[in-house]
Amino acid sequence: MGRTGRGGQSLVRVAVVVRAGAVPLWWLGVAAAGIGLLIPGLTGRGIGVWAGAAVFVPAAAAVVLVRRRKYTDWAERASRAGKFDYLQDRAVTIRNWRRAHVWWLVAAFAAAVGSSFVVPVVAGAALAGAGVGLWLKAAWLGRRERRDDALLWVRTDWAGSGRPAGKQVKGYRTTGVGAGDAAPGGGRRRRP
């Protein structure tokens, strides 16, 4: 799966994989929190809203900080991508991540709405916070890519369905900032 013709490897952008879950988590979290506002729950809406606000920031911070050292270590030891390596498109990476995680996202949304019958809003706020955390982590990677003038890539077979710093990863590759169709940080590249 990770090997292409002429001995090259199929590579996926690290920041794009990180960023792929940000939008669905954010919107599902906002939707679940909004539905939670309609449900009084056991604790009442007021407590739920305050608890949700208290959970949002720590959830985002936890996602930003998890495995940060691994990302840094792999980035510092990254090797140059080969001439025949295949760079996966941003849209393909996002589509693959979302397909692989669709049932997890549905289950998380259902659990967040269901928990509103006990404490409204909190679980939705945690989901939204996780989405913001992924976006902030991708932005942090983007700042590093700009600073180093090098985009970070990982083999698709090592990243699997969305773990660019998982146990299977044995290293990153780099290209110049003009490679691929995504800007530093994994966002859409602006065309002149």
JSON list of C-alpha atoms in Angstrom, two decimals:
[
{"chain": "A", "resi": 1, "resn": "MET", "atom": "CA", "xyz": [0.00, 0.00, 0.00]},
{"chain": "A", "resi": 2, "resn": "GLY", "atom": "CA", "xyz": [2.78, 2.44, 0.82]},
{"chain": "A", "resi": 3, "resn": "ARG", "atom": "CA", "xyz": [4.98, 1.55, -2.18]},
{"chain": "A", "resi": 4, "resn": "THR", "atom": "CA", "xyz": [4.59, 3.02, -5.67]},
{"chain": "A", "resi": 5, "resn": "GLY", "atom": "CA", "xyz": [6.34, 2.29, -8.94]},
{"chain": "A", "resi": 6, "resn": "ARG", "atom": "CA", "xyz": [10.15, 2.67, -9.33]},
{"chain": "A", "resi": 7, "resn": "GLY", "atom": "CA", "xyz": [10.72, 2.10, -5.61]},
{"chain": "A", "resi": 8, "resn": "GLY", "atom": "CA", "xyz": [8.97, 5.26, -4.38]},
{"chain": "A", "resi": 9, "resn": "GLN", "atom": "CA", "xyz": [6.67, 5.52, -1.38]},
{"chain": "A", "resi": 10, "resn": "SER", "atom": "CA", "xyz": [3.14, 6.90, -1.11]},
{"chain": "A", "resi": 11, "resn": "LEU", "atom": "CA", "xyz": [3.31, 9.86, 1.29]},
{"chain": "A", "resi": 12, "resn": "VAL", "atom": "CA", "xyz": [0.59, 11.78, 3.12]},
{"chain": "A", "resi": 13, "resn": "ARG", "atom": "CA", "xyz": [0.94, 15.25, 4.64]},
{"chain": "A", "resi": 14, "resn": "VAL", "atom": "CA", "xyz": [1.19, 15.12, 8.43]},
{"chain": "A", "resi": 15, "resn": "ALA", "atom": "CA", "xyz": [-0.63, 18.43, 8.96]},
{"chain": "A", "resi": 16, "resn": "VAL", "atom": "CA", "xyz": [-3.47, 17.45, 6.61]},
{"chain": "A", "resi": 17, "resn": "VAL", "atom": "CA", "xyz": [-4.09, 14.22, 8.54]},
{"chain": "A", "resi": 18, "resn": "VAL", "atom": "CA", "xyz": [-4.07, 16.14, 11.84]},
{"chain": "A", "resi": 19, "resn": "ARG", "atom": "CA", "xyz": [-6.43, 18.79, 10.46]},
{"chain": "A", "resi": 20, "resn": "ALA", "atom": "CA", "xyz": [-8.84, 16.32, 8.80]},
{"chain": "A", "resi": 21, "resn": "GLY", "atom": "CA", "xyz": [-10.88, 15.75, 11.94]},
{"chain": "A", "resi": 22, "resn": "ALA", "atom": "CA", "xyz": [-11.07, 19.38, 13.05]},
{"chain": "A", "resi": 23, "resn": "VAL", "atom": "CA", "xyz": [-14.13, 20.44, 11.03]},
{"chain": "A", "resi": 24, "resn": "PRO", "atom": "CA", "xyz": [-16.35, 17.40, 11.71]},
{"chain": "A", "resi": 25, "resn": "LEU", "atom": "CA", "xyz": [-15.52, 17.38, 15.42]},
{"chain": "A", "resi": 26, "resn": "TRP", "atom": "CA", "xyz": [-16.18, 21.12, 15.71]},
{"chain": "A", "resi": 27, "resn": "TRP", "atom": "CA", "xyz": [-19.56, 21.03, 13.93]},
{"chain": "A", "resi": 28, "resn": "LEU", "atom": "CA", "xyz": [-20.75, 17.82, 15.59]},
{"chain": "A", "resi": 29, "resn": "GLY", "atom": "CA", "xyz": [-19.76, 19.29, 18.96]},
{"chain": "A", "resi": 30, "resn": "VAL", "atom": "CA", "xyz": [-21.57, 22.56, 18.28]},
{"chain": "A", "resi": 31, "resn": "ALA", "atom": "CA", "xyz": [-24.67, 20.64, 17.09]},
{"chain": "A", "resi": 32, "resn": "ALA", "atom": "CA", "xyz": [-24.62, 18.35, 20.14]},
{"chain": "A", "resi": 33, "resn": "ALA", "atom": "CA", "xyz": [-24.19, 21.31, 22.49]},
{"chain": "A", "resi": 34, "resn": "GLY", "atom": "CA", "xyz": [-27.05, 23.15, 20.73]},
{"chain": "A", "resi": 35, "resn": "ILE", "atom": "CA", "xyz": [-29.33, 20.12, 21.12]},
{"chain": "A", "resi": 36, "resn": "GLY", "atom": "CA", "xyz": [-28.19, 19.91, 24.74]},
{"chain": "A", "resi": 37, "resn": "LEU", "atom": "CA", "xyz": [-29.48, 23.44, 25.32]},
{"chain": "A", "resi": 38, "resn": "LEU", "atom": "CA", "xyz": [-32.98, 22.16, 24.49]},
{"chain": "A", "resi": 39, "resn": "ILE", "atom": "CA", "xyz": [-32.77, 19.38, 27.10]},
{"chain": "A", "resi": 40, "resn": "PRO", "atom": "CA", "xyz": [-33.02, 20.43, 30.77]},
{"chain": "A", "resi": 41, "resn": "GLY", "atom": "CA", "xyz": [-31.08, 17.37, 31.98]},
{"chain": "A", "resi": 42, "resn": "LEU", "atom": "CA", "xyz": [-30.70, 16.32, 35.60]},
{"chain": "A", "resi": 43, "resn": "THR", "atom": "CA", "xyz": [-28.41, 19.21, 36.50]},
{"chain": "A", "resi": 44, "resn": "GLY", "atom": "CA", "xyz": [-30.27, 21.92, 34.58]},
{"chain": "A", "resi": 45, "resn": "ARG", "atom": "CA", "xyz": [-29.12, 23.98, 31.60]},
{"chain": "A", "resi": 46, "resn": "GLY", "atom": "CA", "xyz": [-27.26, 26.63, 33.59]},
{"chain": "A", "resi": 47, "resn": "ILE", "atom": "CA", "xyz": [-24.86, 24.17, 35.23]},
{"chain": "A", "resi": 48, "resn": "GLY", "atom": "CA", "xyz": [-24.44, 22.36, 31.91]},
{"chain": "A", "resi": 49, "resn": "VAL", "atom": "CA", "xyz": [-23.47, 25.56, 30.07]},
{"chain": "A", "resi": 50, "resn": "TRP", "atom": "CA", "xyz": [-20.94, 26.56, 32.73]},
{"chain": "A", "resi": 51, "resn": "ALA", "atom": "CA", "xyz": [-19.51, 23.04, 32.85]},
{"chain": "A", "resi": 52, "resn": "GLY", "atom": "CA", "xyz": [-19.32, 22.98, 29.05]},
{"chain": "A", "resi": 53, "resn": "ALA", "atom": "CA", "xyz": [-17.40, 26.25, 29.03]},
{"chain": "A", "resi": 54, "resn": "ALA", "atom": "CA", "xyz": [-15.04, 24.82, 31.65]},
{"chain": "A", "resi": 55, "resn": "VAL", "atom": "CA", "xyz": [-14.47, 21.63, 29.60]},
{"chain": "A", "resi": 56, "resn": "PHE", "atom": "CA", "xyz": [-13.97, 23.30, 26.19]},
{"chain": "A", "resi": 57, "resn": "VAL", "atom": "CA", "xyz": [-10.52, 24.83, 26.82]},
{"chain": "A", "resi": 58, "resn": "PRO", "atom": "CA", "xyz": [-8.95, 21.80, 28.58]},
{"chain": "A", "resi": 59, "resn": "ALA", "atom": "CA", "xyz": [-10.23, 19.51, 25.79]},
{"chain": "A", "resi": 60, "resn": "ALA", "atom": "CA", "xyz": [-8.62, 21.73, 23.14]},
{"chain": "A", "resi": 61, "resn": "ALA", "atom": "CA", "xyz": [-5.38, 21.99, 25.14]},
{"chain": "A", "resi": 62, "resn": "ALA", "atom": "CA", "xyz": [-5.18, 18.22, 25.67]},
{"chain": "A", "resi": 63, "resn": "VAL", "atom": "CA", "xyz": [-5.52, 17.55, 21.94]},
{"chain": "A", "resi": 64, "resn": "VAL", "atom": "CA", "xyz": [-2.88, 20.19, 21.10]},
{"chain": "A", "resi": 65, "resn": "LEU", "atom": "CA", "xyz": [-0.38, 18.72, 23.57]},
{"chain": "A", "resi": 66, "resn": "VAL", "atom": "CA", "xyz": [-0.88, 14.97, 23.05]},
{"chain": "A", "resi": 67, "resn": "ARG", "atom": "CA", "xyz": [2.15, 13.39, 21.30]},
{"chain": "A", "resi": 68, "resn": "ARG", "atom": "CA", "xyz": [3.63, 16.83, 20.60]},
{"chain": "A", "resi": 69, "resn": "ARG", "atom": "CA", "xyz": [7.12, 15.58, 21.45]},
{"chain": "A", "resi": 70, "resn": "LYS", "atom": "CA", "xyz": [6.75, 12.73, 18.93]},
{"chain": "A", "resi": 71, "resn": "TYR", "atom": "CA", "xyz": [5.87, 15.17, 16.18]},
{"chain": "A", "resi": 72, "resn": "THR", "atom": "CA", "xyz": [8.88, 17.30, 17.11]},
{"chain": "A", "resi": 73, "resn": "ASP", "atom": "CA", "xyz": [11.26, 14.33, 17.26]},
{"chain": "A", "resi": 74, "resn": "TRP", "atom": "CA", "xyz": [10.16, 12.96, 13.90]},
{"chain": "A", "resi": 75, "resn": "ALA", "atom": "CA", "xyz": [10.35, 16.43, 12.32]},
{"chain": "A", "resi": 76, "resn": "GLU", "atom": "CA", "xyz": [13.91, 16.95, 13.56]},
{"chain": "A", "resi": 77, "resn": "ARG", "atom": "CA", "xyz": [15.03, 13.58, 12.16]},
{"chain": "A", "resi": 78, "resn": "ALA", "atom": "CA", "xyz": [13.07, 13.75, 8.89]},
{"chain": "A", "resi": 79, "resn": "SER", "atom": "CA", "xyz": [14.78, 12.68, 5.68]},
{"chain": "A", "resi": 80, "resn": "ARG", "atom": "CA", "xyz": [14.29, 14.16, 2.24]},
{"chain": "A", "resi": 81, "resn": "ALA", "atom": "CA", "xyz": [11.50, 12.63, 0.13]},
{"chain": "A", "resi": 82, "resn": "GLY", "atom": "CA", "xyz": [12.70, 10.59, -2.85]},
{"chain": "A", "resi": 83, "resn": "LYS", "atom": "CA", "xyz": [12.35, 11.48, -6.48]},
{"chain": "A", "resi": 84, "resn": "PHE", "atom": "CA", "xyz": [9.76, 8.77, -7.10]},
{"chain": "A", "resi": 85, "resn": "ASP", "atom": "CA", "xyz": [7.73, 9.23, -3.92]},
{"chain": "A", "resi": 86, "resn": "TYR", "atom": "CA", "xyz": [4.02, 9.83, -4.57]},
{"chain": "A", "resi": 87, "resn": "LEU", "atom": "CA", "xyz": [2.45, 12.79, -2.71]},
{"chain": "A", "resi": 88, "resn": "GLN", "atom": "CA", "xyz": [-1.20, 12.18, -1.83]},
{"chain": "A", "resi": 89, "resn": "ASP", "atom": "CA", "xyz": [-3.64, 15.00, -2.58]},
{"chain": "A", "resi": 90, "resn": "ARG", "atom": "CA", "xyz": [-5.18, 16.92, 0.30]},
{"chain": "A", "resi": 91, "resn": "ALA", "atom": "CA", "xyz": [-8.76, 16.06, -0.73]},
{"chain": "A", "resi": 92, "resn": "VAL", "atom": "CA", "xyz": [-7.94, 12.34, -0.86]},
{"chain": "A", "resi": 93, "resn": "THR", "atom": "CA", "xyz": [-6.37, 12.46, 2.61]},
{"chain": "A", "resi": 94, "resn": "ILE", "atom": "CA", "xyz": [-9.38, 14.24, 4.13]},
{"chain": "A", "resi": 95, "resn": "ARG", "atom": "CA", "xyz": [-11.85, 11.89, 2.40]},
{"chain": "A", "resi": 96, "resn": "ASN", "atom": "CA", "xyz": [-9.94, 8.80, 3.59]},
{"chain": "A", "resi": 97, "resn": "TRP", "atom": "CA", "xyz": [-9.78, 10.09, 7.18]},
{"chain": "A", "resi": 98, "resn": "ARG", "atom": "CA", "xyz": [-13.49, 10.88, 7.30]},
{"chain": "A", "resi": 99, "resn": "ARG", "atom": "CA", "xyz": [-14.49, 7.54, 5.77]},
{"chain": "A", "resi": 100, "resn": "ALA", "atom": "CA", "xyz": [-12.33, 5.67, 8.28]},
{"chain": "A", "resi": 101, "resn": "HIS", "atom": "CA", "xyz": [-13.79, 7.60, 11.24]},
{"chain": "A", "resi": 102, "resn": "VAL", "atom": "CA", "xyz": [-17.44, 8.09, 10.20]},
{"chain": "A", "resi": 103, "resn": "TRP", "atom": "CA", "xyz": [-18.86, 5.56, 12.67]},
{"chain": "A", "resi": 104, "resn": "TRP", "atom": "CA", "xyz": [-16.67, 6.86, 15.46]},
{"chain": "A", "resi": 105, "resn": "LEU", "atom": "CA", "xyz": [-17.94, 10.38, 14.75]},
{"chain": "A", "resi": 106, "resn": "VAL", "atom": "CA", "xyz": [-21.57, 9.20, 14.70]},
{"chain": "A", "resi": 107, "resn": "ALA", "atom": "CA", "xyz": [-21.10, 7.34, 17.99]},
{"chain": "A", "resi": 108, "resn": "ALA", "atom": "CA", "xyz": [-19.40, 10.36, 19.61]},
{"chain": "A", "resi": 109, "resn": "PHE", "atom": "CA", "xyz": [-22.23, 12.66, 18.48]},
{"chain": "A", "resi": 110, "resn": "ALA", "atom": "CA", "xyz": [-24.90, 10.25, 19.75]},
{"chain": "A", "resi": 111, "resn": "ALA", "atom": "CA", "xyz": [-23.10, 9.89, 23.09]},
{"chain": "A", "resi": 112, "resn": "ALA", "atom": "CA", "xyz": [-22.77, 13.67, 23.41]},
{"chain": "A", "resi": 113, "resn": "VAL", "atom": "CA", "xyz": [-26.49, 14.18, 22.75]},
{"chain": "A", "resi": 114, "resn": "GLY", "atom": "CA", "xyz": [-27.41, 11.29, 25.07]},
{"chain": "A", "resi": 115, "resn": "SER", "atom": "CA", "xyz": [-25.29, 12.67, 27.90]},
{"chain": "A", "resi": 116, "resn": "SER", "atom": "CA", "xyz": [-27.28, 15.91, 27.73]},
{"chain": "A", "resi": 117, "resn": "PHE", "atom": "CA", "xyz": [-30.13, 14.11, 29.51]},
{"chain": "A", "resi": 118, "resn": "VAL", "atom": "CA", "xyz": [-27.80, 14.05, 32.52]},
{"chain": "A", "resi": 119, "resn": "VAL", "atom": "CA", "xyz": [-25.60, 17.15, 32.08]},
{"chain": "A", "resi": 120, "resn": "PRO", "atom": "CA", "xyz": [-26.54, 19.28, 29.04]},
{"chain": "A", "resi": 121, "resn": "VAL", "atom": "CA", "xyz": [-23.93, 20.78, 26.67]},
{"chain": "A", "resi": 122, "resn": "VAL", "atom": "CA", "xyz": [-20.76, 19.36, 28.33]},
{"chain": "A", "resi": 123, "resn": "ALA", "atom": "CA", "xyz": [-19.95, 16.47, 25.97]},
{"chain": "A", "resi": 124, "resn": "GLY", "atom": "CA", "xyz": [-20.76, 18.61, 22.91]},
{"chain": "A", "resi": 125, "resn": "ALA", "atom": "CA", "xyz": [-18.39, 21.29, 24.20]},
{"chain": "A", "resi": 126, "resn": "ALA", "atom": "CA", "xyz": [-15.69, 18.64, 24.68]},
{"chain": "A", "resi": 127, "resn": "LEU", "atom": "CA", "xyz": [-16.13, 17.46, 21.06]},
{"chain": "A", "resi": 128, "resn": "ALA", "atom": "CA", "xyz": [-15.97, 21.04, 19.77]},
{"chain": "A", "resi": 129, "resn": "GLY", "atom": "CA", "xyz": [-12.88, 21.64, 21.91]},
{"chain": "A", "resi": 130, "resn": "ALA", "atom": "CA", "xyz": [-11.21, 18.57, 20.42]},
{"chain": "A", "resi": 131, "resn": "GLY", "atom": "CA", "xyz": [-11.91, 19.94, 16.93]},
{"chain": "A", "resi": 132, "resn": "VAL", "atom": "CA", "xyz": [-10.35, 23.29, 17.85]},
{"chain": "A", "resi": 133, "resn": "GLY", "atom": "CA", "xyz": [-7.38, 21.42, 19.36]},
{"chain": "A", "resi": 134, "resn": "LEU", "atom": "CA", "xyz": [-6.76, 19.58, 16.09]},
{"chain": "A", "resi": 135, "resn": "TRP", "atom": "CA", "xyz": [-6.91, 22.83, 14.15]},
{"chain": "A", "resi": 136, "resn": "LEU", "atom": "CA", "xyz": [-4.44, 24.47, 16.58]},
{"chain": "A", "resi": 137, "resn": "LYS", "atom": "CA", "xyz": [-2.08, 21.48, 16.33]},
{"chain": "A", "resi": 138, "resn": "ALA", "atom": "CA", "xyz": [-2.16, 21.70, 12.53]},
{"chain": "A", "resi": 139, "resn": "ALA", "atom": "CA", "xyz": [-1.46, 25.45, 12.78]},
{"chain": "A", "resi": 140, "resn": "TRP", "atom": "CA", "xyz": [1.51, 24.69, 15.09]},
{"chain": "A", "resi": 141, "resn": "LEU", "atom": "CA", "xyz": [2.84, 22.21, 12.52]},
{"chain": "A", "resi": 142, "resn": "GLY", "atom": "CA", "xyz": [2.34, 24.86, 9.83]},
{"chain": "A", "resi": 143, "resn": "ARG", "atom": "CA", "xyz": [4.44, 27.38, 11.76]},
{"chain": "A", "resi": 144, "resn": "ARG", "atom": "CA", "xyz": [7.18, 24.78, 12.06]},
{"chain": "A", "resi": 145, "resn": "GLU", "atom": "CA", "xyz": [6.97, 24.00, 8.33]},
{"chain": "A", "resi": 146, "resn": "ARG", "atom": "CA", "xyz": [7.31, 27.69, 7.47]},
{"chain": "A", "resi": 147, "resn": "ARG", "atom": "CA", "xyz": [10.20, 28.13, 9.89]},
{"chain": "A", "resi": 148, "resn": "ASP", "atom": "CA", "xyz": [12.07, 25.11, 8.50]},
{"chain": "A", "resi": 149, "resn": "ASP", "atom": "CA", "xyz": [10.98, 25.84, 4.90]},
{"chain": "A", "resi": 150, "resn": "ALA", "atom": "CA", "xyz": [10.00, 22.16, 4.59]},
{"chain": "A", "resi": 151, "resn": "LEU", "atom": "CA", "xyz": [6.68, 20.31, 4.53]},
{"chain": "A", "resi": 152, "resn": "LEU", "atom": "CA", "xyz": [6.34, 17.16, 6.66]},
{"chain": "A", "resi": 153, "resn": "TRP", "atom": "CA", "xyz": [5.12, 13.90, 5.13]},
{"chain": "A", "resi": 154, "resn": "VAL", "atom": "CA", "xyz": [4.67, 10.35, 6.43]},
{"chain": "A", "resi": 155, "resn": "ARG", "atom": "CA", "xyz": [4.20, 7.06, 4.58]},
{"chain": "A", "resi": 156, "resn": "THR", "atom": "CA", "xyz": [0.51, 6.30, 4.05]},
{"chain": "A", "resi": 157, "resn": "ASP", "atom": "CA", "xyz": [0.90, 2.72, 5.28]},
{"chain": "A", "resi": 158, "resn": "TRP", "atom": "CA", "xyz": [2.53, 3.96, 8.52]},
{"chain": "A", "resi": 159, "resn": "ALA", "atom": "CA", "xyz": [-0.12, 6.63, 9.14]},
{"chain": "A", "resi": 160, "resn": "GLY", "atom": "CA", "xyz": [-2.92, 4.11, 8.57]},
{"chain": "A", "resi": 161, "resn": "SER", "atom": "CA", "xyz": [-6.38, 5.62, 8.92]},
{"chain": "A", "resi": 162, "resn": "GLY", "atom": "CA", "xyz": [-5.13, 8.78, 10.60]},
{"chain": "A", "resi": 163, "resn": "ARG", "atom": "CA", "xyz": [-2.22, 8.34, 13.04]},
{"chain": "A", "resi": 164, "resn": "PRO", "atom": "CA", "xyz": [0.69, 10.44, 11.76]},
{"chain": "A", "resi": 165, "resn": "ALA", "atom": "CA", "xyz": [2.50, 10.01, 15.10]},
{"chain": "A", "resi": 166, "resn": "GLY", "atom": "CA", "xyz": [1.31, 6.47, 15.91]},
{"chain": "A", "resi": 167, "resn": "LYS", "atom": "CA", "xyz": [3.32, 3.41, 16.87]},
{"chain": "A", "resi": 168, "resn": "GLN", "atom": "CA", "xyz": [3.80, 2.27, 13.27]},
{"chain": "A", "resi": 169, "resn": "VAL", "atom": "CA", "xyz": [5.51, 5.51, 12.24]},
{"chain": "A", "resi": 170, "resn": "LYS", "atom": "CA", "xyz": [9.26, 5.10, 11.82]},
{"chain": "A", "resi": 171, "resn": "GLY", "atom": "CA", "xyz": [10.05, 8.54, 10.42]},
{"chain": "A", "resi": 172, "resn": "TYR", "atom": "CA", "xyz": [8.95, 11.55, 8.42]},
{"chain": "A", "resi": 173, "resn": "ARG", "atom": "CA", "xyz": [10.01, 12.82, 5.00]},
{"chain": "A", "resi": 174, "resn": "THR", "atom": "CA", "xyz": [10.32, 16.41, 3.88]},
{"chain": "A", "resi": 175, "resn": "THR", "atom": "CA", "xyz": [9.77, 18.34, 0.68]},
{"chain": "A", "resi": 176, "resn": "GLY", "atom": "CA", "xyz": [10.00, 22.00, -0.24]},
{"chain": "A", "resi": 177, "resn": "VAL", "atom": "CA", "xyz": [7.03, 24.18, 0.71]},
{"chain": "A", "resi": 178, "resn": "GLY", "atom": "CA", "xyz": [5.80, 24.25, -2.89]},
{"chain": "A", "resi": 179, "resn": "ALA", "atom": "CA", "xyz": [5.21, 20.47, -3.08]},
{"chain": "A", "resi": 180, "resn": "GLY", "atom": "CA", "xyz": [1.71, 19.03, -3.04]},
{"chain": "A", "resi": 181, "resn": "ASP", "atom": "CA", "xyz": [-1.58, 20.90, -3.05]},
{"chain": "A", "resi": 182, "resn": "ALA", "atom": "CA", "xyz": [-1.78, 21.94, 0.63]},
{"chain": "A", "resi": 183, "resn": "ALA", "atom": "CA", "xyz": [-0.19, 24.96, 2.29]},
{"chain": "A", "resi": 184, "resn": "PRO", "atom": "CA", "xyz": [1.91, 24.74, 5.47]},
{"chain": "A", "resi": 185, "resn": "GLY", "atom": "CA", "xyz": [-0.44, 23.66, 8.26]},
{"chain": "A", "resi": 186, "resn": "GLY", "atom": "CA", "xyz": [-2.56, 21.55, 5.91]},
{"chain": "A", "resi": 187, "resn": "GLY", "atom": "CA", "xyz": [-5.00, 24.20, 4.65]},
{"chain": "A", "resi": 188, "resn": "ARG", "atom": "CA", "xyz": [-5.90, 24.77, 1.02]},
{"chain": "A", "resi": 189, "resn": "ARG", "atom": "CA", "xyz": [-3.10, 26.31, -0.95]},
{"chain": "A", "resi": 190, "resn": "ARG", "atom": "CA", "xyz": [-4.06, 29.75, -2.23]},
{"chain": "A", "resi": 191, "resn": "ARG", "atom": "CA", "xyz": [-3.52, 30.08, -5.93]},
{"chain": "A", "resi": 192, "resn": "PRO", "atom": "CA", "xyz": [-2.32, 33.43, -7.30]}
]
